[in-house]
Coordinates of N, CA and C in Angstrom, one line a residue:
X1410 N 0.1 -12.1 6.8 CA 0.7 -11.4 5.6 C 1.0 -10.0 5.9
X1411 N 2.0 -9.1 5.5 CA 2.2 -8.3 5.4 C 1.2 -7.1 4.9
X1412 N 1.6 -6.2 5.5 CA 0.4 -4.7 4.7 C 1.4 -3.4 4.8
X1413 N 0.5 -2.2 4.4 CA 1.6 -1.1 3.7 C 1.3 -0.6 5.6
X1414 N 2.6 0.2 5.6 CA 2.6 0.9 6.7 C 3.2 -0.3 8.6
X1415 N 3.3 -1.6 8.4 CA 3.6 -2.7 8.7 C 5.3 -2.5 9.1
X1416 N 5.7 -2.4 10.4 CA 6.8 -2.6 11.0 C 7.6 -3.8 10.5
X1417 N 8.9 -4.4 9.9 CA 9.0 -5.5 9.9 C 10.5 -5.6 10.4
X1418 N 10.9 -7.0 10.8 CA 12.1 -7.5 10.6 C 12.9 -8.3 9.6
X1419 N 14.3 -7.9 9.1 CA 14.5 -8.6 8.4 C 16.1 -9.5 8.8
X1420 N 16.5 -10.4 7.8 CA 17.0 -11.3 8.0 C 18.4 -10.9 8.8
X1421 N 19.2 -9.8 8.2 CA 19.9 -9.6 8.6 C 19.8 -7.9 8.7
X1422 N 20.8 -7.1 9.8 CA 21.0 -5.9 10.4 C 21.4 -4.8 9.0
X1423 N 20.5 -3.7 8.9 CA 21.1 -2.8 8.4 C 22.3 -2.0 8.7
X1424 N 23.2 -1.7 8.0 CA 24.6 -0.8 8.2 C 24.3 0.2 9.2
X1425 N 23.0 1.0 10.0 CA 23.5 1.6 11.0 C 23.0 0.5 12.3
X1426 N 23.2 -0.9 11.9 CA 22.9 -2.1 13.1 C 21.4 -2.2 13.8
X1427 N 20.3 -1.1 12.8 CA 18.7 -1.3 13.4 C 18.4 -2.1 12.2
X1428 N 17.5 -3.4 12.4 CA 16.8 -4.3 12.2 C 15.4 -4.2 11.9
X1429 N 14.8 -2.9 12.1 CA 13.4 -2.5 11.9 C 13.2 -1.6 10.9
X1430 N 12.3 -2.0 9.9 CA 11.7 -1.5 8.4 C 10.4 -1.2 8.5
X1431 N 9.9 0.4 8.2 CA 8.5 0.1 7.8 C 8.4 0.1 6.3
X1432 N 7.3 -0.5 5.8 CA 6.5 -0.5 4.5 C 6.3 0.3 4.0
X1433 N 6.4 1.5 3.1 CA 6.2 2.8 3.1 C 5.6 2.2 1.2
X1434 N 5.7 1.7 0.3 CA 5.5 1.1 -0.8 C 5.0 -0.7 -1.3
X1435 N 4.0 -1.0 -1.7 CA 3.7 -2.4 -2.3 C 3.2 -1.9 -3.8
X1436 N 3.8 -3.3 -4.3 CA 3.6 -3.4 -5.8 C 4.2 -4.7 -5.9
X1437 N 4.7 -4.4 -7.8 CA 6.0 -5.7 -7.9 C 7.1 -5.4 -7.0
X1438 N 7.5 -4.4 -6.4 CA 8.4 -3.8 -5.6 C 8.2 -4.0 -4.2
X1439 N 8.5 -3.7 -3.6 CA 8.7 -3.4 -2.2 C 9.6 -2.5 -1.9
X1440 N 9.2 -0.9 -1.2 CA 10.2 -0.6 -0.9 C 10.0 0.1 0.7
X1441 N 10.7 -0.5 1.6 CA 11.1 -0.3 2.8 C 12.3 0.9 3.4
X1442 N 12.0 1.4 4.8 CA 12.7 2.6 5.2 C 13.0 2.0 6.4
X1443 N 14.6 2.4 6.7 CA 15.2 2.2 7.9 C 14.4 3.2 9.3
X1444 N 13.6 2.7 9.8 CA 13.2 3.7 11.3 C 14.6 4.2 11.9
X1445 N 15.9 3.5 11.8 CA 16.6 4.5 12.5 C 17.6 5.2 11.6
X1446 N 17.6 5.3 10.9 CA 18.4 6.4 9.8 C 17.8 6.9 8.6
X1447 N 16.8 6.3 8.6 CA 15.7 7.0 7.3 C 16.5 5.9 5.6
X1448 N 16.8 5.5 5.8 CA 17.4 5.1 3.8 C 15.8 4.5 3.7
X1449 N 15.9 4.6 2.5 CA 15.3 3.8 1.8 C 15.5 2.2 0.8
X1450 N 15.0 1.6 0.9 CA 15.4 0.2 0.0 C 14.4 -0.1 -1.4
X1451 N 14.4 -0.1 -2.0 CA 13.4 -0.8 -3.2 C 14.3 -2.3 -3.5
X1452 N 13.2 -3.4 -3.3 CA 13.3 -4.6 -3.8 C 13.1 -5.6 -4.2
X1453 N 12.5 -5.9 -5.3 CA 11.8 -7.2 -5.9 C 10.5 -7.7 -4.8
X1454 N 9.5 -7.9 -5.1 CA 8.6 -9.0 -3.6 C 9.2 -10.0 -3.1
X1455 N 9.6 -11.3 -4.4 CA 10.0 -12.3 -4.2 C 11.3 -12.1 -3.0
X1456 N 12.4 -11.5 -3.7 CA 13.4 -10.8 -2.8 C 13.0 -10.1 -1.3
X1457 N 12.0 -9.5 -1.1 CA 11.6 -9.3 0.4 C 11.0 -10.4 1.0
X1458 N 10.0 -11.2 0.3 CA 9.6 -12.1 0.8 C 11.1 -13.1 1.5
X1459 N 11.9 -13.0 0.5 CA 13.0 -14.3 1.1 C 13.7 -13.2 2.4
X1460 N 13.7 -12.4 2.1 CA 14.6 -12.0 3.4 C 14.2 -11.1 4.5
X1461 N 12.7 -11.3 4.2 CA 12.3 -11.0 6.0 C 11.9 -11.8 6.3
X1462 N 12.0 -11.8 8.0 CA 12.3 -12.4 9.2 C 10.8 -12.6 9.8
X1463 N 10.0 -11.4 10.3 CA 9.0 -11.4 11.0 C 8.2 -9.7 10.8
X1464 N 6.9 -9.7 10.8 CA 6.2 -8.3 11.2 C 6.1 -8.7 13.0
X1465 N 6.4 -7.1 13.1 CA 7.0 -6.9 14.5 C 5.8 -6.4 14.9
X1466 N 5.0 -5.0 13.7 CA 3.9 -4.4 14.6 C 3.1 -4.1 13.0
X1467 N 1.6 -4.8 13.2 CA 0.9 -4.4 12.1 C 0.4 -3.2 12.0
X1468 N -0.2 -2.7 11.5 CA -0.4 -1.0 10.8 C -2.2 -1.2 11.5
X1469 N -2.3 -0.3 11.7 CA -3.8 0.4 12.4 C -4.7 0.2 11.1
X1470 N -5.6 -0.7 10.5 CA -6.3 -0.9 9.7 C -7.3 0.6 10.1
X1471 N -7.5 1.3 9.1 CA -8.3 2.6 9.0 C -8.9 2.6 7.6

């Protein structure tokens, strides 16, 4: 399962063509940040849940 701070992939390529999201928010939301151009996304769970792909690199439990 996914956690906050959690590298992910998702289904398809963001508009500047990187494919890597961290977690930066959990709730009813989800909202995820492009590592290579900074946007941000806010979007439904169910909706993240359907359209990610894979966690790439889990977060340093601290």
């Amino acid at each position: 399962m996914y956690d906050l701070k959690d590298i992910v992939e998702m289904k398809k390529p963001h508009a500047c063509q990187t494919n890597r999201w961290e977690i930066i928010r959990m709730g009813a939301d989800i909202k995820i940040k492009c590592l290579a151009c900074g946007q941000m996304v806010m979007m439904p769970r169910r909706e993240f849940e359907k359209k990610m792909k894979k966690i790439l690199e889990k977060s340093n439990p601290e």
